[in-house]
Amino acid sequence: MRSPALRHVLTHLITPLLMCLGMGLAYMGAFVTPEPHHLPVAVVGTAPQAKVFAQTVKDTAGDELDVRTVATRADAVGLLKSRDVTGAYVPSAKAPELLVASAASDMGATAVEKVFTPVAAHEGVPLKITDVAEPVADDPTGQGLFFLLIALSIGSYASVAALGAAGATLPMRIRALLTLGVSAAVSGIGTLLAGPVFHLAHHDLAGVWGMAWLYAAGILFLGVGLHTFLKRWTTLTMMVLFVMLNFTSSGGLFRPELQNGFFGTLHAFWNGAGFVEGVRSLLYFGDDGLSRTVWTLVAWLLVGLVVTGIAALYERPRQARHAAGHAGTAPETEPAATPAAAGPDREPARAADEESAERAAAETAAARAEEEVEETVGV
């Protein structure tokens, strides 16, 4: 290709086109056709009739449901609040009841309602639905935490472009300090949105901030460290890790039991799922399962710190060579030019200096343009 400018543009178009493909595959694959896959439900009762009923439901649903029986209604409520089951059916000839916990997943609660409502209708009696863990009135679907996750993620991975590209000339220790500050700012903004602004969290704001900081710091440190090696491909990598795979596996819209096995597997250890499920535990389920989700976020932060440390070690020899080069090319004091020396023989040298300065300015402009493109795409 003859035009360097055209080649430069086409090269940078690769990133948004790959983003388009990746986002389409990830979002459509995760969200377009939600179907139950081993959705855990319970049937309350110890009588033979309850066990026969549970087996009948299982045989009818096949792999869509995992059905168990529990002795009492209180046992079923306990399983719902620990999120071991998505719904629990209490059989009754006169007043059957379905227990759900919509704060864990509004879509999951809807799915089990679709399963058991026809069962009650077949018996000719209305089905009573009891929600044992409702989200706050300001977040009726319980999906506000998913959108909080999006805000934190964008603030984090977009900041990587600024810290990595614009701050590339800074020592890694300075970038690490800036990363700490940015992660505090991003998590603080997220906490303000979750609390005073939209009232998603009516209590434990300090805990929400702590989990938001762990989440944001993990993304930022990992991104800043990766930028040393990936350069302009860092933005695409961050999009894959913390948008395409992260949002889709977080459980913010659909629990893993309503998705295919790939996203359901990621839910077990990805950082977005750790944040969403951790905040749910904190706000709605009495801290049940909170320690596991916190450790998930801590593990991601540790990975980010390790990658940043490796990047710092990798950059150290280059920075030393750069400093040595500057020391070796320090200008020496020259004697004042005589009139003879300032004659025509000086013109070629002056022209070479001007050409060198123009070339350096062009390279600087190109570098700045590349940084600008990277930051724009990142946002």
mmCIF file of C-alpha atoms in Angstrom:
data_model
loop_
_atom_site.group_PDB
_atom_site.id
_atom_site.type_symbol
_atom_site.label_atom_id
_atom_site.label_comp_id
_atom_site.label_asym_id
_atom_site.label_seq_id
_atom_site.Cartn_x
_atom_site.Cartn_y
_atom_site.Cartn_z
ATOM 1 C CA MET A 1 0.000 0.000 0.000
ATOM 2 C CA ARG A 2 1.541 3.259 -1.190
ATOM 3 C CA SER A 3 -0.039 5.740 1.236
ATOM 4 C CA PRO A 4 1.352 5.495 4.779
ATOM 5 C CA ALA A 5 -1.562 7.576 6.075
ATOM 6 C CA LEU A 6 -4.159 5.227 4.557
ATOM 7 C CA ARG A 7 -2.305 2.191 5.902
ATOM 8 C CA HIS A 8 -2.241 3.836 9.331
ATOM 9 C CA VAL A 9 -6.029 4.375 9.283
ATOM 10 C CA LEU A 10 -6.813 0.869 8.056
ATOM 11 C CA THR A 11 -4.600 -0.642 10.743
ATOM 12 C CA HIS A 12 -6.486 1.212 13.451
ATOM 13 C CA LEU A 13 -9.850 0.151 11.995
ATOM 14 C CA ILE A 14 -9.020 -3.455 12.853
ATOM 15 C CA THR A 15 -9.711 -2.809 16.536
ATOM 16 C CA PRO A 16 -13.280 -1.433 16.250
ATOM 17 C CA LEU A 17 -14.234 -4.081 13.700
ATOM 18 C CA LEU A 18 -13.020 -6.842 16.015
ATOM 19 C CA MET A 19 -14.947 -5.157 18.839
ATOM 20 C CA CYS A 20 -18.093 -5.227 16.708
ATOM 21 C CA LEU A 21 -17.677 -8.935 16.022
ATOM 22 C CA GLY A 22 -16.791 -9.793 19.608
ATOM 23 C CA MET A 23 -19.626 -7.794 21.159
ATOM 24 C CA GLY A 24 -22.141 -9.367 18.801
ATOM 25 C CA LEU A 25 -20.957 -12.891 19.518
ATOM 26 C CA ALA A 26 -20.775 -12.355 23.274
ATOM 27 C CA TYR A 27 -24.034 -10.480 23.870
ATOM 28 C CA MET A 28 -26.148 -12.492 21.459
ATOM 29 C CA GLY A 29 -24.664 -15.745 22.628
ATOM 30 C CA ALA A 30 -25.327 -14.900 26.284
ATOM 31 C CA PHE A 31 -28.603 -12.975 26.249
ATOM 32 C CA VAL A 32 -30.698 -13.635 23.128
ATOM 33 C CA THR A 33 -32.025 -17.103 23.975
ATOM 34 C CA PRO A 34 -32.046 -17.618 27.769
ATOM 35 C CA GLU A 35 -33.159 -21.152 28.604
ATOM 36 C CA PRO A 36 -33.022 -23.117 31.852
ATOM 37 C CA HIS A 37 -30.047 -25.447 32.168
ATOM 38 C CA HIS A 38 -30.254 -27.515 35.362
ATOM 39 C CA LEU A 39 -32.178 -24.720 37.079
ATOM 40 C CA PRO A 40 -32.244 -25.725 40.775
ATOM 41 C CA VAL A 41 -35.716 -25.906 42.346
ATOM 42 C CA ALA A 42 -37.177 -27.588 45.420
ATOM 43 C CA VAL A 43 -40.445 -29.286 46.306
ATOM 44 C CA VAL A 44 -41.514 -29.084 49.947
ATOM 45 C CA GLY A 45 -42.752 -32.273 51.594
ATOM 46 C CA THR A 46 -41.656 -35.668 52.905
ATOM 47 C CA ALA A 47 -44.753 -37.665 52.037
ATOM 48 C CA PRO A 48 -44.586 -40.146 49.152
ATOM 49 C CA GLN A 49 -46.892 -37.902 47.157
ATOM 50 C CA ALA A 50 -44.363 -35.039 47.327
ATOM 51 C CA LYS A 51 -41.539 -37.284 46.136
ATOM 52 C CA VAL A 52 -43.658 -38.616 43.271
ATOM 53 C CA PHE A 53 -44.607 -35.067 42.315
ATOM 54 C CA ALA A 54 -40.951 -33.970 42.342
ATOM 55 C CA GLN A 55 -39.938 -36.901 40.154
ATOM 56 C CA THR A 56 -42.775 -36.156 37.739
ATOM 57 C CA VAL A 57 -41.619 -32.533 37.418
ATOM 58 C CA LYS A 58 -38.068 -33.713 36.830
ATOM 59 C CA ASP A 59 -39.088 -36.260 34.185
ATOM 60 C CA THR A 60 -41.198 -33.667 32.390
ATOM 61 C CA ALA A 61 -38.538 -30.932 32.413
ATOM 62 C CA GLY A 62 -35.548 -33.122 31.655
ATOM 63 C CA ASP A 63 -32.218 -31.284 31.819
ATOM 64 C CA GLU A 64 -33.929 -27.931 32.270
ATOM 65 C CA LEU A 65 -34.488 -28.479 36.008
ATOM 66 C CA ASP A 66 -32.633 -30.025 38.941
ATOM 67 C CA VAL A 67 -35.377 -30.965 41.410
ATOM 68 C CA ARG A 68 -34.883 -31.818 45.080
ATOM 69 C CA THR A 69 -37.242 -32.295 47.988
ATOM 70 C CA VAL A 70 -36.943 -30.586 51.380
ATOM 71 C CA ALA A 71 -38.747 -31.377 54.594
ATOM 72 C CA THR A 72 -40.192 -28.006 55.555
ATOM 73 C CA ARG A 73 -41.038 -24.608 54.163
ATOM 74 C CA ALA A 74 -38.375 -23.077 56.434
ATOM 75 C CA ASP A 75 -35.756 -25.336 54.814
ATOM 76 C CA ALA A 76 -36.859 -24.098 51.411
ATOM 77 C CA VAL A 77 -36.582 -20.460 52.509
ATOM 78 C CA GLY A 78 -33.069 -21.163 53.778
ATOM 79 C CA LEU A 79 -32.048 -22.624 50.418
ATOM 80 C CA LEU A 80 -33.465 -19.593 48.615
ATOM 81 C CA LYS A 81 -31.596 -17.157 50.852
ATOM 82 C CA SER A 82 -28.357 -19.042 50.323
ATOM 83 C CA ARG A 83 -29.150 -19.057 46.583
ATOM 84 C CA ASP A 84 -28.866 -22.821 46.364
ATOM 85 C CA VAL A 85 -32.259 -22.976 44.634
ATOM 86 C CA THR A 86 -34.092 -20.515 42.413
ATOM 87 C CA GLY A 87 -37.610 -21.454 43.502
ATOM 88 C CA ALA A 88 -39.441 -23.781 45.887
ATOM 89 C CA TYR A 89 -42.932 -25.214 45.371
ATOM 90 C CA VAL A 90 -45.162 -26.002 48.352
ATOM 91 C CA PRO A 91 -47.865 -28.444 47.131
ATOM 92 C CA SER A 92 -51.388 -28.061 48.492
ATOM 93 C CA ALA A 93 -54.775 -29.167 47.269
ATOM 94 C CA LYS A 94 -56.291 -25.803 48.184
ATOM 95 C CA ALA A 95 -53.498 -23.188 48.269
ATOM 96 C CA PRO A 96 -50.221 -24.181 46.574
ATOM 97 C CA GLU A 97 -47.380 -21.716 47.080
ATOM 98 C CA LEU A 98 -44.279 -20.852 45.098
ATOM 99 C CA LEU A 99 -41.344 -19.314 46.987
ATOM 100 C CA VAL A 100 -38.854 -17.166 45.050
ATOM 101 C CA ALA A 101 -36.038 -14.707 45.820
ATOM 102 C CA SER A 102 -36.188 -12.090 43.084
ATOM 103 C CA ALA A 103 -33.255 -10.116 44.534
ATOM 104 C CA ALA A 104 -31.040 -13.016 43.452
ATOM 105 C CA SER A 105 -32.433 -12.963 39.909
ATOM 106 C CA ASP A 106 -35.643 -11.451 38.647
ATOM 107 C CA MET A 107 -35.328 -13.516 35.464
ATOM 108 C CA GLY A 108 -34.801 -16.668 37.495
ATOM 109 C CA ALA A 109 -37.923 -15.978 39.536
ATOM 110 C CA THR A 110 -39.879 -15.460 36.320
ATOM 111 C CA ALA A 111 -38.547 -18.730 34.920
ATOM 112 C CA VAL A 112 -39.730 -20.829 37.876
ATOM 113 C CA GLU A 113 -43.100 -19.075 37.824
ATOM 114 C CA LYS A 114 -43.504 -20.238 34.228
ATOM 115 C CA VAL A 115 -42.690 -23.777 35.334
ATOM 116 C CA PHE A 116 -45.070 -24.093 38.283
ATOM 117 C CA THR A 117 -47.996 -21.821 37.332
ATOM 118 C CA PRO A 118 -49.331 -24.403 34.817
ATOM 119 C CA VAL A 119 -48.994 -27.095 37.501
ATOM 120 C CA ALA A 120 -51.329 -25.235 39.831
ATOM 121 C CA ALA A 121 -53.657 -24.366 36.978
ATOM 122 C CA HIS A 122 -53.909 -28.053 36.117
ATOM 123 C CA GLU A 123 -55.135 -28.654 39.669
ATOM 124 C CA GLY A 124 -57.696 -25.904 39.222
ATOM 125 C CA VAL A 125 -56.395 -23.727 42.075
ATOM 126 C CA PRO A 126 -54.613 -20.329 42.081
ATOM 127 C CA LEU A 127 -50.884 -20.237 42.816
ATOM 128 C CA LYS A 128 -49.679 -18.001 45.616
ATOM 129 C CA ILE A 129 -46.246 -16.481 44.939
ATOM 130 C CA THR A 130 -44.150 -15.370 47.916
ATOM 131 C CA ASP A 131 -40.955 -13.397 47.428
ATOM 132 C CA VAL A 132 -38.653 -14.060 50.386
ATOM 133 C CA ALA A 133 -35.936 -11.608 49.226
ATOM 134 C CA GLU A 134 -37.263 -8.625 47.299
ATOM 135 C CA PRO A 135 -35.013 -5.886 45.915
ATOM 136 C CA VAL A 136 -35.498 -2.341 47.154
ATOM 137 C CA ALA A 137 -38.334 -0.300 45.683
ATOM 138 C CA ASP A 138 -35.819 1.949 43.874
ATOM 139 C CA ASP A 139 -34.537 -1.097 41.980
ATOM 140 C CA PRO A 140 -37.659 -3.219 41.408
ATOM 141 C CA THR A 141 -36.053 -5.657 38.967
ATOM 142 C CA GLY A 142 -32.788 -5.984 40.915
ATOM 143 C CA GLN A 143 -30.841 -5.205 37.742
ATOM 144 C CA GLY A 144 -29.468 -1.881 38.957
ATOM 145 C CA LEU A 145 -26.339 -3.655 40.202
ATOM 146 C CA PHE A 146 -25.642 -4.825 36.663
ATOM 147 C CA PHE A 147 -25.698 -1.243 35.390
ATOM 148 C CA LEU A 148 -23.495 -0.194 38.306
ATOM 149 C CA LEU A 149 -21.053 -2.877 37.144
ATOM 150 C CA ILE A 150 -21.086 -1.331 33.654
ATOM 151 C CA ALA A 151 -20.304 2.137 35.032
ATOM 152 C CA LEU A 152 -17.396 0.850 37.132
ATOM 153 C CA SER A 153 -16.027 -1.217 34.258
ATOM 154 C CA ILE A 154 -16.066 1.625 31.728
ATOM 155 C CA GLY A 155 -14.483 4.023 34.201
ATOM 156 C CA SER A 156 -11.746 1.482 34.880
ATOM 157 C CA TYR A 157 -10.814 0.164 31.465
ATOM 158 C CA ALA A 158 -11.130 3.573 29.781
ATOM 159 C CA SER A 159 -8.708 4.991 32.357
ATOM 160 C CA VAL A 160 -6.199 2.336 31.328
ATOM 161 C CA ALA A 161 -5.851 4.066 27.934
ATOM 162 C CA ALA A 162 -4.916 7.325 29.640
ATOM 163 C CA LEU A 163 -2.589 5.772 32.204
ATOM 164 C CA GLY A 164 -0.956 3.410 29.724
ATOM 165 C CA ALA A 165 -0.660 5.560 26.602
ATOM 166 C CA ALA A 166 -0.466 9.149 27.840
ATOM 167 C CA GLY A 167 1.530 8.078 30.897
ATOM 168 C CA ALA A 168 3.883 5.728 29.073
ATOM 169 C CA THR A 169 6.870 8.005 29.686
ATOM 170 C CA LEU A 170 6.291 8.058 33.433
ATOM 171 C CA PRO A 171 8.060 5.536 35.695
ATOM 172 C CA MET A 172 5.903 2.553 36.601
ATOM 173 C CA ARG A 173 5.850 3.532 40.267
ATOM 174 C CA ILE A 174 4.208 6.847 39.316
ATOM 175 C CA ARG A 175 1.676 5.048 37.136
ATOM 176 C CA ALA A 176 0.975 2.633 40.000
ATOM 177 C CA LEU A 177 0.266 5.535 42.367
ATOM 178 C CA LEU A 178 -2.006 7.117 39.754
ATOM 179 C CA THR A 179 -3.767 3.759 39.395
ATOM 180 C CA LEU A 180 -4.494 3.696 43.110
ATOM 181 C CA GLY A 181 -5.934 7.185 42.909
ATOM 182 C CA VAL A 182 -8.059 6.441 39.852
ATOM 183 C CA SER A 183 -9.426 3.228 41.376
ATOM 184 C CA ALA A 184 -10.444 5.176 44.474
ATOM 185 C CA ALA A 185 -12.142 7.796 42.312
ATOM 186 C CA VAL A 186 -13.987 5.257 40.148
ATOM 187 C CA SER A 187 -15.206 3.279 43.163
ATOM 188 C CA GLY A 188 -16.219 6.499 44.903
ATOM 189 C CA ILE A 189 -18.291 7.572 41.905
ATOM 190 C CA GLY A 190 -19.897 4.129 41.770
ATOM 191 C CA THR A 191 -20.772 4.266 45.467
ATOM 192 C CA LEU A 192 -22.346 7.703 45.090
ATOM 193 C CA LEU A 193 -24.452 6.404 42.205
ATOM 194 C CA ALA A 194 -25.481 3.296 44.149
ATOM 195 C CA GLY A 195 -26.322 5.199 47.325
ATOM 196 C CA PRO A 196 -27.324 8.861 47.384
ATOM 197 C CA VAL A 197 -28.135 9.207 43.670
ATOM 198 C CA PHE A 198 -30.165 6.116 42.698
ATOM 199 C CA HIS A 199 -30.677 4.447 46.110
ATOM 200 C CA LEU A 200 -29.757 0.947 44.976
ATOM 201 C CA ALA A 201 -28.007 0.418 48.310
ATOM 202 C CA HIS A 202 -29.859 1.539 51.425
ATOM 203 C CA HIS A 203 -27.173 0.278 53.816
ATOM 204 C CA ASP A 204 -23.565 -0.965 53.942
ATOM 205 C CA LEU A 205 -22.260 1.712 51.571
ATOM 206 C CA ALA A 206 -18.780 1.253 52.991
ATOM 207 C CA GLY A 207 -18.879 -2.403 51.995
ATOM 208 C CA VAL A 208 -20.145 -1.503 48.524
ATOM 209 C CA TRP A 209 -17.274 0.967 48.131
ATOM 210 C CA GLY A 210 -14.737 -1.637 49.278
ATOM 211 C CA MET A 211 -15.929 -4.189 46.729
ATOM 212 C CA ALA A 212 -16.087 -1.535 44.014
ATOM 213 C CA TRP A 213 -12.480 -0.539 44.798
ATOM 214 C CA LEU A 214 -11.265 -4.146 44.646
ATOM 215 C CA TYR A 215 -13.027 -4.583 41.323
ATOM 216 C CA ALA A 216 -11.775 -1.330 39.764
ATOM 217 C CA ALA A 217 -8.207 -1.712 41.069
ATOM 218 C CA GLY A 218 -7.969 -5.234 39.663
ATOM 219 C CA ILE A 219 -8.941 -4.019 36.179
ATOM 220 C CA LEU A 220 -6.686 -0.953 36.308
ATOM 221 C CA PHE A 221 -3.542 -2.696 37.513
ATOM 222 C CA LEU A 222 -3.998 -5.511 35.024
ATOM 223 C CA GLY A 223 -4.555 -3.041 32.183
ATOM 224 C CA VAL A 224 -1.639 -0.770 33.062
ATOM 225 C CA GLY A 225 0.656 -3.775 33.272
ATOM 226 C CA LEU A 226 -0.574 -5.268 29.988
ATOM 227 C CA HIS A 227 -0.118 -1.957 28.162
ATOM 228 C CA THR A 228 3.643 -2.308 28.479
ATOM 229 C CA PHE A 229 3.488 -5.404 26.278
ATOM 230 C CA LEU A 230 0.347 -4.955 24.136
ATOM 231 C CA LYS A 231 0.495 -1.189 23.420
ATOM 232 C CA ARG A 232 -2.446 -0.182 21.205
ATOM 233 C CA TRP A 233 -3.940 -3.683 21.403
ATOM 234 C CA THR A 234 -4.547 -3.177 25.111
ATOM 235 C CA THR A 235 -7.952 -1.576 24.503
ATOM 236 C CA LEU A 236 -9.224 -4.573 22.543
ATOM 237 C CA THR A 237 -7.882 -6.953 25.176
ATOM 238 C CA MET A 238 -9.585 -5.007 27.955
ATOM 239 C CA MET A 239 -12.853 -5.024 26.014
ATOM 240 C CA VAL A 240 -12.680 -8.798 25.620
ATOM 241 C CA LEU A 241 -11.865 -9.421 29.275
ATOM 242 C CA PHE A 242 -14.059 -6.844 30.994
ATOM 243 C CA VAL A 243 -16.956 -6.300 28.616
ATOM 244 C CA MET A 244 -17.503 -9.240 26.278
ATOM 245 C CA LEU A 245 -16.755 -11.987 28.794
ATOM 246 C CA ASN A 246 -17.417 -9.987 31.949
ATOM 247 C CA PHE A 247 -20.871 -8.443 31.523
ATOM 248 C CA THR A 248 -22.249 -11.593 29.947
ATOM 249 C CA SER A 249 -21.131 -13.886 32.777
ATOM 250 C CA SER A 250 -21.817 -11.544 35.712
ATOM 251 C CA GLY A 251 -25.301 -12.843 36.513
ATOM 252 C CA GLY A 252 -26.592 -9.285 36.529
ATOM 253 C CA LEU A 253 -29.333 -10.017 33.993
ATOM 254 C CA PHE A 254 -29.449 -13.824 33.789
ATOM 255 C CA ARG A 255 -28.204 -16.295 36.356
ATOM 256 C CA PRO A 256 -25.801 -18.902 34.960
ATOM 257 C CA GLU A 257 -28.583 -21.525 35.075
ATOM 258 C CA LEU A 258 -30.346 -19.580 32.308
ATOM 259 C CA GLN A 259 -27.268 -19.431 30.059
ATOM 260 C CA ASN A 260 -25.161 -21.907 28.165
ATOM 261 C CA GLY A 261 -22.346 -23.751 29.881
ATOM 262 C CA PHE A 262 -19.586 -21.402 28.711
ATOM 263 C CA PHE A 263 -20.927 -18.289 30.437
ATOM 264 C CA GLY A 264 -22.164 -20.324 33.372
ATOM 265 C CA THR A 265 -18.630 -21.610 33.930
ATOM 266 C CA LEU A 266 -17.121 -18.114 33.760
ATOM 267 C CA HIS A 267 -19.610 -16.977 36.402
ATOM 268 C CA ALA A 268 -17.851 -19.139 38.962
ATOM 269 C CA PHE A 269 -14.604 -17.109 38.926
ATOM 270 C CA TRP A 270 -14.866 -13.960 36.770
ATOM 271 C CA ASN A 271 -14.481 -10.640 38.558
ATOM 272 C CA GLY A 272 -17.770 -9.110 37.368
ATOM 273 C CA ALA A 273 -19.695 -12.023 38.830
ATOM 274 C CA GLY A 274 -17.696 -11.645 42.031
ATOM 275 C CA PHE A 275 -18.747 -8.000 42.311
ATOM 276 C CA VAL A 276 -22.442 -8.469 41.469
ATOM 277 C CA GLU A 277 -22.939 -11.545 43.649
ATOM 278 C CA GLY A 278 -20.894 -10.005 46.446
ATOM 279 C CA VAL A 279 -22.986 -6.837 46.569
ATOM 280 C CA ARG A 280 -26.151 -8.938 46.433
ATOM 281 C CA SER A 281 -24.890 -10.932 49.395
ATOM 282 C CA LEU A 282 -24.148 -7.727 51.255
ATOM 283 C CA LEU A 283 -27.449 -5.995 50.549
ATOM 284 C CA TYR A 284 -30.029 -8.792 50.451
ATOM 285 C CA PHE A 285 -28.757 -12.104 51.788
ATOM 286 C CA GLY A 286 -27.127 -11.410 55.145
ATOM 287 C CA ASP A 287 -23.531 -11.701 53.836
ATOM 288 C CA ASP A 288 -24.132 -15.314 52.792
ATOM 289 C CA GLY A 289 -21.336 -16.258 50.377
ATOM 290 C CA LEU A 290 -19.689 -12.848 50.742
ATOM 291 C CA SER A 291 -16.228 -14.133 51.665
ATOM 292 C CA ARG A 292 -15.965 -16.252 48.520
ATOM 293 C CA THR A 293 -16.830 -13.333 46.239
ATOM 294 C CA VAL A 294 -14.407 -11.027 48.056
ATOM 295 C CA TRP A 295 -11.622 -13.543 47.565
ATOM 296 C CA THR A 296 -12.484 -13.700 43.871
ATOM 297 C CA LEU A 297 -11.958 -9.944 43.605
ATOM 298 C CA VAL A 298 -8.765 -10.125 45.680
ATOM 299 C CA ALA A 299 -7.401 -12.831 43.363
ATOM 300 C CA TRP A 300 -7.987 -10.614 40.315
ATOM 301 C CA LEU A 301 -6.281 -7.701 42.070
ATOM 302 C CA LEU A 302 -3.283 -9.888 42.897
ATOM 303 C CA VAL A 303 -3.035 -10.947 39.252
ATOM 304 C CA GLY A 304 -3.085 -7.274 38.261
ATOM 305 C CA LEU A 305 -0.330 -6.418 40.750
ATOM 306 C CA VAL A 306 1.821 -9.298 39.499
ATOM 307 C CA VAL A 307 1.409 -8.227 35.852
ATOM 308 C CA THR A 308 2.248 -4.619 36.782
ATOM 309 C CA GLY A 309 5.325 -5.798 38.679
ATOM 310 C CA ILE A 310 6.500 -7.840 35.693
ATOM 311 C CA ALA A 311 5.964 -4.817 33.448
ATOM 312 C CA ALA A 312 8.041 -2.659 35.793
ATOM 313 C CA LEU A 313 10.921 -5.149 35.653
ATOM 314 C CA TYR A 314 10.642 -5.306 31.868
ATOM 315 C CA GLU A 315 10.752 -1.524 31.526
ATOM 316 C CA ARG A 316 13.679 -0.962 33.891
ATOM 317 C CA PRO A 317 16.544 -1.812 31.443
ATOM 318 C CA ARG A 318 14.913 0.289 28.716
ATOM 319 C CA GLN A 319 14.606 3.278 31.036
ATOM 320 C CA ALA A 320 18.233 2.853 32.085
ATOM 321 C CA ARG A 321 19.347 2.813 28.429
ATOM 322 C CA HIS A 322 17.208 5.858 27.729
ATOM 323 C CA ALA A 323 18.777 7.757 30.635
ATOM 324 C CA ALA A 324 22.271 6.707 29.566
ATOM 325 C CA GLY A 325 21.569 7.843 26.012
ATOM 326 C CA HIS A 326 20.530 11.275 27.209
ATOM 327 C CA ALA A 327 23.669 11.531 29.343
ATOM 328 C CA GLY A 328 25.890 10.492 26.412
ATOM 329 C CA THR A 329 24.388 13.025 24.023
ATOM 330 C CA ALA A 330 24.542 16.036 26.335
ATOM 331 C CA PRO A 331 25.620 19.070 24.323
ATOM 332 C CA GLU A 332 29.207 20.178 24.803
ATOM 333 C CA THR A 333 30.234 23.797 25.055
ATOM 334 C CA GLU A 334 31.640 24.920 21.720
ATOM 335 C CA PRO A 335 33.819 27.956 21.093
ATOM 336 C CA ALA A 336 32.177 30.927 19.501
ATOM 337 C CA ALA A 337 32.100 30.627 15.743
ATOM 338 C CA THR A 338 34.435 32.832 13.795
ATOM 339 C CA PRO A 339 33.151 34.723 10.795
ATOM 340 C CA ALA A 340 34.918 32.277 8.506
ATOM 341 C CA ALA A 341 33.316 29.297 10.270
ATOM 342 C CA ALA A 342 29.892 30.852 9.908
ATOM 343 C CA GLY A 343 30.205 30.912 6.155
ATOM 344 C CA PRO A 344 28.657 28.730 3.473
ATOM 345 C CA ASP A 345 30.091 25.531 4.990
ATOM 346 C CA ARG A 346 27.658 25.857 7.922
ATOM 347 C CA GLU A 347 24.555 25.813 5.690
ATOM 348 C CA PRO A 348 24.439 22.004 5.067
ATOM 349 C CA ALA A 349 24.735 21.343 8.802
ATOM 350 C CA ARG A 350 21.953 23.824 9.549
ATOM 351 C CA ALA A 351 19.707 22.225 6.933
ATOM 352 C CA ALA A 352 20.350 18.753 8.371
ATOM 353 C CA ASP A 353 19.441 20.001 11.840
ATOM 354 C CA GLU A 354 16.202 21.497 10.573
ATOM 355 C CA GLU A 355 15.311 18.264 8.752
ATOM 356 C CA SER A 356 16.006 16.254 11.893
ATOM 357 C CA ALA A 357 13.834 18.571 13.974
ATOM 358 C CA GLU A 358 10.976 18.282 11.454
ATOM 359 C CA ARG A 359 11.237 14.494 11.457
ATOM 360 C CA ALA A 360 11.164 14.408 15.264
ATOM 361 C CA ALA A 361 8.129 16.688 15.310
ATOM 362 C CA ALA A 362 6.350 14.423 12.806
ATOM 363 C CA GLU A 363 7.102 11.337 14.879
ATOM 364 C CA THR A 364 5.821 13.077 18.002
ATOM 365 C CA ALA A 365 2.618 14.104 16.219
ATOM 366 C CA ALA A 366 2.066 10.541 14.973
ATOM 367 C CA ALA A 367 2.589 9.150 18.455
ATOM 368 C CA ARG A 368 0.108 11.627 19.899
ATOM 369 C CA ALA A 369 -2.412 10.771 17.209
ATOM 370 C CA GLU A 370 -2.086 7.081 17.988
ATOM 371 C CA GLU A 371 -2.639 7.777 21.675
ATOM 372 C CA GLU A 372 -5.697 9.860 20.852
ATOM 373 C CA VAL A 373 -7.159 7.073 18.712
ATOM 374 C CA GLU A 374 -6.518 4.524 21.437
ATOM 375 C CA GLU A 375 -8.196 6.612 24.123
ATOM 376 C CA THR A 376 -11.171 7.416 21.906
ATOM 377 C CA VAL A 377 -11.766 3.773 21.041
ATOM 378 C CA GLY A 378 -11.334 2.821 24.670
ATOM 379 C CA VAL A 379 -14.085 5.194 25.771
#
